[in-house]
Rosetta silent file (secondary structure, phi, psi, omega in degrees, C-alpha in Angstrom):
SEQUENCE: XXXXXXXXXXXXXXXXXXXXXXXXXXXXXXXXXXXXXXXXXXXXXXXXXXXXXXXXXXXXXXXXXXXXXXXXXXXXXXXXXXXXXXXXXXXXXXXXXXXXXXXXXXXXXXXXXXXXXXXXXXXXXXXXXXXXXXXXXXXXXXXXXXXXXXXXXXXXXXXXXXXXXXXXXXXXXXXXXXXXXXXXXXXXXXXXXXXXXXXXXXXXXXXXXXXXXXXXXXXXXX
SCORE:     score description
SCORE:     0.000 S_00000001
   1 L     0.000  -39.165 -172.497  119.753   94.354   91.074 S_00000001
   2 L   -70.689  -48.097 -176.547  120.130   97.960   91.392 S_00000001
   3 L   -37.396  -69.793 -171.945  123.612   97.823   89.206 S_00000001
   4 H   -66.145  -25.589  176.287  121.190   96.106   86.146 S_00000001
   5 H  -102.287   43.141  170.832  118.549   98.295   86.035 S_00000001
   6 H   -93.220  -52.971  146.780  120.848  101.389   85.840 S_00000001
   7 H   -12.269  -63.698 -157.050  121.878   99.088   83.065 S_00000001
   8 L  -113.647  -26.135  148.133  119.242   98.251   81.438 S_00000001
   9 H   -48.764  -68.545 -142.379  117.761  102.551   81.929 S_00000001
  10 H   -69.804  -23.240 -171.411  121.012  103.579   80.069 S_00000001
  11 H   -70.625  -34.175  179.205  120.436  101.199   77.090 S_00000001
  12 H   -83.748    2.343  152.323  117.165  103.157   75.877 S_00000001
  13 L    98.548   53.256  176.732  119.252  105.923   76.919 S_00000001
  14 L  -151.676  124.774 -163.296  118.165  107.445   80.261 S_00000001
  15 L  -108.754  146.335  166.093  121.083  108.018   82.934 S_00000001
  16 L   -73.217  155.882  135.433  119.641  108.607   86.649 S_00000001
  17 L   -93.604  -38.134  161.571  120.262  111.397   88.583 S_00000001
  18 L  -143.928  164.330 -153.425  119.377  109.857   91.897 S_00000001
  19 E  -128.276   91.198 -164.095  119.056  106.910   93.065 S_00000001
  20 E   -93.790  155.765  164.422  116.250  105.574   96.232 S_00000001
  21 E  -113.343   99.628 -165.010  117.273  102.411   97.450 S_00000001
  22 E  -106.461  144.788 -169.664  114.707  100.557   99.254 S_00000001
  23 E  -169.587  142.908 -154.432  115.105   98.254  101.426 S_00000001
  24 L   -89.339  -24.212  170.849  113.784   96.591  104.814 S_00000001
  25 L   -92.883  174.717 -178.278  116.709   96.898  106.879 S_00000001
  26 L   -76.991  177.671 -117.873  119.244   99.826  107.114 S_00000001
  27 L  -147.534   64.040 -149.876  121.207  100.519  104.457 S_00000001
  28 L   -64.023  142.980 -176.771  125.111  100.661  105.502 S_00000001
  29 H   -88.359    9.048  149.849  126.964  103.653  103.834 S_00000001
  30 H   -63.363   -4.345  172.223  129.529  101.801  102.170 S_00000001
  31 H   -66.975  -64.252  178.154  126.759   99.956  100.609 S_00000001
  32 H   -45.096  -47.390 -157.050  125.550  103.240   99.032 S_00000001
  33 L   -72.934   -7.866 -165.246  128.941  104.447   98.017 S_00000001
  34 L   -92.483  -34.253  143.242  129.507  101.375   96.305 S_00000001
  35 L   -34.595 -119.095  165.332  126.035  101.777   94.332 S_00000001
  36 L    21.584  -71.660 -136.506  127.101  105.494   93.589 S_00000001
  37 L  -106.280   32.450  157.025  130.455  104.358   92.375 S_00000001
  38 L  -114.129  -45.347 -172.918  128.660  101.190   89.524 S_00000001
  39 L   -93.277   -3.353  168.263  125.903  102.873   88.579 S_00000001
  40 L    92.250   44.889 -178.182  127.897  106.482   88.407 S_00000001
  41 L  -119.994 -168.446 -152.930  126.090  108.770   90.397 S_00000001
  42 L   -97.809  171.378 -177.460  127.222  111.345   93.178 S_00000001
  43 L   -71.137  -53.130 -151.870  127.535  109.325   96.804 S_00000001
  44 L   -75.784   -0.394  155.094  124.665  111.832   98.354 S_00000001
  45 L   -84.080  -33.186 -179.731  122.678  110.904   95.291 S_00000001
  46 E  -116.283  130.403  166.724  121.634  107.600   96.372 S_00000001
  47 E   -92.454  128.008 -174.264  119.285  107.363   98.819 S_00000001
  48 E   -88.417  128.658 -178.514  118.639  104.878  101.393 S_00000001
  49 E  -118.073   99.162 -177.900  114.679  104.497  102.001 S_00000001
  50 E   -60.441  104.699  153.753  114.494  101.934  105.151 S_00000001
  51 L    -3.352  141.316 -161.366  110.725  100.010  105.393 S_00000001
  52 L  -152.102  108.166  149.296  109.119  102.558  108.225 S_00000001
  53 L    50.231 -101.725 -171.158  105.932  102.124  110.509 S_00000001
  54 L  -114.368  133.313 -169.131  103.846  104.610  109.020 S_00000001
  55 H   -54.665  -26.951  178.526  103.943  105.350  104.890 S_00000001
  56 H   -50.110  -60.473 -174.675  104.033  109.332  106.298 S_00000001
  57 H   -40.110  -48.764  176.173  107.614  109.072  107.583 S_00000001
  58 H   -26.144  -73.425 -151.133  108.730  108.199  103.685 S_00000001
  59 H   -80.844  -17.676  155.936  109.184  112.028  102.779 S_00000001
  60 H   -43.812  -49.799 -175.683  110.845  112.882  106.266 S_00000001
  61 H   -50.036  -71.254  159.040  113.225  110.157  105.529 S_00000001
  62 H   -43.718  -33.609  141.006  113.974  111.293  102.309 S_00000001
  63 H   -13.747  -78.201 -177.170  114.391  114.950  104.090 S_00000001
  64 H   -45.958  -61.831  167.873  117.214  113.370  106.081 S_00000001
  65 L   -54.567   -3.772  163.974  118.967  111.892  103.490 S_00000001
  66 L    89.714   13.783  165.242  119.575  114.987  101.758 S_00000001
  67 L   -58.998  -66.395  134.950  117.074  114.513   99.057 S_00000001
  68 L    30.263 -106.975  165.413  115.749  118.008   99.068 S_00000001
  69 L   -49.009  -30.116  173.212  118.460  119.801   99.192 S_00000001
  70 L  -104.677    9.308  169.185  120.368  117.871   96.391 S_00000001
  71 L   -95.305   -3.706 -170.138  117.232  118.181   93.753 S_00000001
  72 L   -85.863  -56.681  174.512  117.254  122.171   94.959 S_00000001
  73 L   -94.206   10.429 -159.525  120.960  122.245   93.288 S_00000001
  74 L  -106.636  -44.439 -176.080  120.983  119.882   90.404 S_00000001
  75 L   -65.872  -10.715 -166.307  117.549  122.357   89.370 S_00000001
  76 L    54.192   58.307  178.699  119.835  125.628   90.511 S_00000001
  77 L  -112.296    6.053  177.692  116.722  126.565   92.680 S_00000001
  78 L   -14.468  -55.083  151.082  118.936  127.467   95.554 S_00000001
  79 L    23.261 -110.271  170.917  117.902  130.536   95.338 S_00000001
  80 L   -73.469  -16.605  178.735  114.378  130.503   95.351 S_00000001
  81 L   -88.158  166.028 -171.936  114.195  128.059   98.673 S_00000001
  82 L  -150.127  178.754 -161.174  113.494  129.051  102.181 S_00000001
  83 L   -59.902  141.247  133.480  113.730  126.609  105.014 S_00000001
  84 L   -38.839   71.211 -168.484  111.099  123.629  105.681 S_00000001
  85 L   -70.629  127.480  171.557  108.606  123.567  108.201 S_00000001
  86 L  -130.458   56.628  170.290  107.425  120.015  108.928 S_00000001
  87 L   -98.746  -17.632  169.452  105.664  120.247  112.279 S_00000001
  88 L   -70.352  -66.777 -160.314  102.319  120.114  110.657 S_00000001
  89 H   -56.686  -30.703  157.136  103.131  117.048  108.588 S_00000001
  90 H   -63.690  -41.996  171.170  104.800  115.390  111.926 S_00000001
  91 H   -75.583  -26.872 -176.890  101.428  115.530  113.863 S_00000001
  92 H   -67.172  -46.020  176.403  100.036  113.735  111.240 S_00000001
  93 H   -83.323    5.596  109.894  102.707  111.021  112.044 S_00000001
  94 H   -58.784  -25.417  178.438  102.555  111.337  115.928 S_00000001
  95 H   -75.432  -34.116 -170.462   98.542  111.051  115.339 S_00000001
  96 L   -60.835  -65.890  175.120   99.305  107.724  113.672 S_00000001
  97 L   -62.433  -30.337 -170.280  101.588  106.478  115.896 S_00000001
  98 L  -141.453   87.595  175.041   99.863  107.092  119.270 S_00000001
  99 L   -51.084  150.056  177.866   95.558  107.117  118.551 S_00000001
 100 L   -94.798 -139.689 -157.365   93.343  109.006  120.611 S_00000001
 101 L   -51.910  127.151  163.418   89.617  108.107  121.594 S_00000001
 102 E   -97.260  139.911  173.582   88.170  105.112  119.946 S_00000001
 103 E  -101.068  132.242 -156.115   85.310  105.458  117.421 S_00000001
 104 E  -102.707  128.935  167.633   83.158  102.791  116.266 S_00000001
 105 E  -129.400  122.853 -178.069   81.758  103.718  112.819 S_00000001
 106 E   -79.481  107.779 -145.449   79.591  101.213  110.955 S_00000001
 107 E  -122.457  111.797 -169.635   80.084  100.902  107.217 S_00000001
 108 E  -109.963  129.749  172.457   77.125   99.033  105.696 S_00000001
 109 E  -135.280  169.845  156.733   77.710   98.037  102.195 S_00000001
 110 L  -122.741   21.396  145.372   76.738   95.121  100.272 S_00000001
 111 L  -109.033   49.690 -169.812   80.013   94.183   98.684 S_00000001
 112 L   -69.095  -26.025  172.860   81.844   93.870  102.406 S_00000001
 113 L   -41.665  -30.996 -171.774   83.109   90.566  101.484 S_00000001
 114 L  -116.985   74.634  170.578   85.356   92.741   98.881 S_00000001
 115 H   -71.123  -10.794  139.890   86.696   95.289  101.297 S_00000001
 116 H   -35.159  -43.591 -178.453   88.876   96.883   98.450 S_00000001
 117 H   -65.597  -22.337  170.384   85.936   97.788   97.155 S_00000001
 118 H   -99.768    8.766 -146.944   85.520  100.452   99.754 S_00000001
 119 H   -86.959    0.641  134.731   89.018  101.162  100.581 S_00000001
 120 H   -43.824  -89.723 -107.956   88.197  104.980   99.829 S_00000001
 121 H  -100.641  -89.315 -179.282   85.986  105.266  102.115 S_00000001
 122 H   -24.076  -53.712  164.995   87.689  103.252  104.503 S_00000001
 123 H   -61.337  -93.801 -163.640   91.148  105.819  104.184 S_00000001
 124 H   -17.486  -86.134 -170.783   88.863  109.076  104.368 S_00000001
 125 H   -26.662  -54.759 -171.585   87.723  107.565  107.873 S_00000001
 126 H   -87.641    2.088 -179.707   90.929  107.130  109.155 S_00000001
 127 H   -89.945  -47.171 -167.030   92.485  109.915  107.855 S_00000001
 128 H   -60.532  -70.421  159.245   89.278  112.075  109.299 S_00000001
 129 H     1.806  -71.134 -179.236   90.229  110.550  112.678 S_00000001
 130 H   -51.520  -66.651 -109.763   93.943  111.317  112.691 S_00000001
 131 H   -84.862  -41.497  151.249   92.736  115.169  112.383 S_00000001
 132 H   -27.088  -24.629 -166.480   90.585  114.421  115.244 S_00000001
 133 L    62.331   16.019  163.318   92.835  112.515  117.359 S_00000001
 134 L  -106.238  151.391 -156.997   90.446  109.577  117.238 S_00000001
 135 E   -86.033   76.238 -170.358   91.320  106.372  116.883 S_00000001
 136 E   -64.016  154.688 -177.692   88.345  104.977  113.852 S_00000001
 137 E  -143.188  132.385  178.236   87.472  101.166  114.400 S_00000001
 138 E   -96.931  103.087 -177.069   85.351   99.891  111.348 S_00000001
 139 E   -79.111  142.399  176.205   82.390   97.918  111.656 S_00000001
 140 E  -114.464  109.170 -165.254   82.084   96.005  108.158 S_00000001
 141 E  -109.826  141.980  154.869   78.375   95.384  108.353 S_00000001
 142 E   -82.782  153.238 -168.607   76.148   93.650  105.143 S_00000001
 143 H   -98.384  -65.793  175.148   73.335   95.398  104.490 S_00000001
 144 H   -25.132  -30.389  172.833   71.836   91.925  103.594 S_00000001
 145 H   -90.242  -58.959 -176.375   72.268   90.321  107.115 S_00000001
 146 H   -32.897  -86.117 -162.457   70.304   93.530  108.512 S_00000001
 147 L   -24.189  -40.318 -160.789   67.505   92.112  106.209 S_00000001
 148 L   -80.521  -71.440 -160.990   68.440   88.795  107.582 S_00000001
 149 L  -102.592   68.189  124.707   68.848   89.339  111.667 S_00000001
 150 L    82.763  134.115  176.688   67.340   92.447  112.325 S_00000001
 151 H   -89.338  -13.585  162.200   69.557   96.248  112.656 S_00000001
 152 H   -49.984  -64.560  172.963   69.423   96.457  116.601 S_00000001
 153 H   -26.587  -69.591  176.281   71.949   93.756  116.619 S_00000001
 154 H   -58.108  -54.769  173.801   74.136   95.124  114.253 S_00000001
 155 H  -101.344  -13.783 -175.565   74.315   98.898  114.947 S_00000001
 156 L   -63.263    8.593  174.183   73.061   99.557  118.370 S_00000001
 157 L  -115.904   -0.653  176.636   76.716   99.974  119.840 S_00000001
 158 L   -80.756  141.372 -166.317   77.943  102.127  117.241 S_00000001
 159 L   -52.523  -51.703 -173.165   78.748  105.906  116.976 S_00000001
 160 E  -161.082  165.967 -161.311   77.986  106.300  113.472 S_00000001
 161 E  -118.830  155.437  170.662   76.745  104.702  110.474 S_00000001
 162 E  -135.205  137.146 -179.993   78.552  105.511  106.918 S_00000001
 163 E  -138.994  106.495 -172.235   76.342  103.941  103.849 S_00000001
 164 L   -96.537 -157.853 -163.649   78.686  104.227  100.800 S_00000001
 165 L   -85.133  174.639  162.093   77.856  104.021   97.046 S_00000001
 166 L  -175.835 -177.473  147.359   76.707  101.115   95.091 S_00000001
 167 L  -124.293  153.472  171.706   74.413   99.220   92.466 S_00000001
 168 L    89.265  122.965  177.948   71.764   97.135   91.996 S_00000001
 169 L   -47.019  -32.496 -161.388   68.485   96.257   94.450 S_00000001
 170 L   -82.739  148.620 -161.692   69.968   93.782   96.420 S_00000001
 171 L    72.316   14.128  179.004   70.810   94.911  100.205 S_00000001
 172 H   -71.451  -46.133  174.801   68.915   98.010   99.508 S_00000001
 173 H   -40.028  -58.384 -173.782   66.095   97.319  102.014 S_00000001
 174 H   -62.351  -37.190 -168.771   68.790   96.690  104.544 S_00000001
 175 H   -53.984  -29.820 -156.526   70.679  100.416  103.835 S_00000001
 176 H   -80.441  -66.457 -179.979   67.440  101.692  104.138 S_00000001
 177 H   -39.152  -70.808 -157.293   66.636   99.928  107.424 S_00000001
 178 H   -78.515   -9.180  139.354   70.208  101.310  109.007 S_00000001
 179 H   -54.050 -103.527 -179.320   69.135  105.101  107.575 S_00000001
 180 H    -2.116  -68.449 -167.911   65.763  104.800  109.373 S_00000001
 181 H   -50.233  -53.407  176.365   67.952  103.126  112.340 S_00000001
 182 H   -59.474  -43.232  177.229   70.409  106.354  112.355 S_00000001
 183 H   -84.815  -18.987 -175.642   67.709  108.842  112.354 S_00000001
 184 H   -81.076  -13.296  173.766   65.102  107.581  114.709 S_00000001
 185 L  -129.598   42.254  152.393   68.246  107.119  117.661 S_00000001
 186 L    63.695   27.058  152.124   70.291  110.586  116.576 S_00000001
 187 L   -84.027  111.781 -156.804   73.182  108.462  115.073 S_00000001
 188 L   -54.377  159.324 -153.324   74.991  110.677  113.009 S_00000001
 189 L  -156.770  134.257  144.961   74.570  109.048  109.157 S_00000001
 190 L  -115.409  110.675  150.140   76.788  109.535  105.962 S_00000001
 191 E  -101.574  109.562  158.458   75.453  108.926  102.464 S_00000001
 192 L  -130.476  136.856 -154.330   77.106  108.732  100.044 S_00000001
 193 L    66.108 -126.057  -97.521   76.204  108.422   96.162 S_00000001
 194 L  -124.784    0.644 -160.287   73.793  105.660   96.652 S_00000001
 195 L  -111.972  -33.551 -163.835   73.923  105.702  100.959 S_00000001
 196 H   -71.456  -73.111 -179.145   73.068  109.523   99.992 S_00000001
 197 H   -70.234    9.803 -165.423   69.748  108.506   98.038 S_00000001
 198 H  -104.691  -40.644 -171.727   69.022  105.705  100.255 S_00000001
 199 H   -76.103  -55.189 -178.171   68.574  108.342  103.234 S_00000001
 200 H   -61.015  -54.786  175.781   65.625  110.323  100.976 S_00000001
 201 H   -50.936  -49.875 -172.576   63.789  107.269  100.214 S_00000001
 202 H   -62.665  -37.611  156.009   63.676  106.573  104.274 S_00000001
 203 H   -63.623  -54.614  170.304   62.650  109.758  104.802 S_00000001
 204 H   -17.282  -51.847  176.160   60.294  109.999  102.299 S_00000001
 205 H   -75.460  -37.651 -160.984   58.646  106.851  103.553 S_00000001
 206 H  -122.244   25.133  172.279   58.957  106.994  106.983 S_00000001
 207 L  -128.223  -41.172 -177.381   58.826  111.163  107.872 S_00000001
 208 L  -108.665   22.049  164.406   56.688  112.136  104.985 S_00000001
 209 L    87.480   -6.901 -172.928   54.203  109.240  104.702 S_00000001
 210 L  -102.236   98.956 -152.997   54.719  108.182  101.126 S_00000001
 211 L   -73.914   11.889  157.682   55.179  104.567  102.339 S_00000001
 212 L  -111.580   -1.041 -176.916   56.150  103.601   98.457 S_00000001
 213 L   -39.048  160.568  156.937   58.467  105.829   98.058 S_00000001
 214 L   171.745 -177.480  176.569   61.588  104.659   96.039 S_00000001
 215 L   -53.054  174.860   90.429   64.195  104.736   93.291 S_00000001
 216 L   -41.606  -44.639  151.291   63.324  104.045   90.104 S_00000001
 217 L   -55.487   -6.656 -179.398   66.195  102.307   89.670 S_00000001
 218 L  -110.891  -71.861  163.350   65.224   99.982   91.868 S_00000001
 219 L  -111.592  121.937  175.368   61.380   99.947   90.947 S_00000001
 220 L   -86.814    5.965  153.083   60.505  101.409   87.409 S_00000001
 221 L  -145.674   57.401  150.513   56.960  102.214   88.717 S_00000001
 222 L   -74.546    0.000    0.000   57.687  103.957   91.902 S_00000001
């Protein structure tokens, strides 16, 4: 496979200079040299990238293999380079690999069914975690079942509540409920976009008395 589309590059007229080879097992180097000597590239041009744990490890890998260092001379930046520190970028990958403290964080949405839909939100948590050393654990809460069974159920064992963006009235009541729920027991609360404006109406309503407060977007004669 690799042979044709070196192939099939050169017919619209674009020759590689290197070569990654991916692959879930290792990569034996007579395998390589024998790529290197079909599709015509240098041996220490093609690189073997072995399936790895954690996606961080990818540019280490590459590191090893001499990637670096042979895109340093093909630009004739020799030069201009100075040595690699990667001890920050290795705690990131030792953070991965061995989790601190676990954190429960609740993430009430109303499209949880479609956890894609959040899967920002979802990386930001666990990347704020690694920095942290804690280990986040994700509640995927509907805003809609709060409406249905009550938010003591749902959030009272959790750390923290996150209420991400969205559209459209339905589940709003419930976001609203788990704001109220975060400030009245000191659970730290992230809003954001629509989790953000969800947090004003509950104050509004339930610290500064105007018990109709709302959106407009929601109600056109709030």
């Amino acid at each position: 496979p690799t042979q044709h589309s070196v192939r099939e590059l050169r017919s619209i007229g674009i020759s590689p200079d290197v070569i990654v080879a991916r692959a879930d097992y290792p990569i034996p180097e007579e395998l390589c040299a024998k790529i290197a000597l079909f599709c015509d590239v240098p041996e220490e041009a093609v690189i073997p990238v072995t399936t790895t744990k954690v996606t961080y490890e990818v540019p280490m890998l590459l590191e090893d293999h001499g990637l670096g260092s042979y895109i340093v001379d093909r630009l004739h930046l020799r030069d201009r380079c100075h040595d690699v520190d990667w001890s920050e970028w290795q705690t990131v990958i030792d953070a991965v690999n061995h989790p601190g403290k676990p954190v429960r964080i609740a993430l009430v949405g109303k499209y949880i069914e479609l956890k894609d839909a959040y899967i920002s939100v979802k990386e930001a948590l666990r990347h704020a975690g690694l920095k942290h050393n804690l280990d986040i654990e994700i509640e995927w809460v509907h805003s809609e079942q709060i409406e249905e069974t009550g938010v003591e159920l749902l959030l009272s064992h959790v750390n923290g509540i996150v209420v991400p963006g969205g559209f459209g009235p339905r589940g709003i009541e419930g976001m609203i409920t788990a704001a109220q729920y975060a400030r009245e027991n000191n659970i730290p609360y992230l809003g954001l976009c629509l989790g953000m404006q969800l947090m004003v109406i509950e104050t509004a309503r339930n610290v500064a008395g105007l018990t109709k407060a709302n959106s407009t977007e929601f109600d056109a004669d709030s």
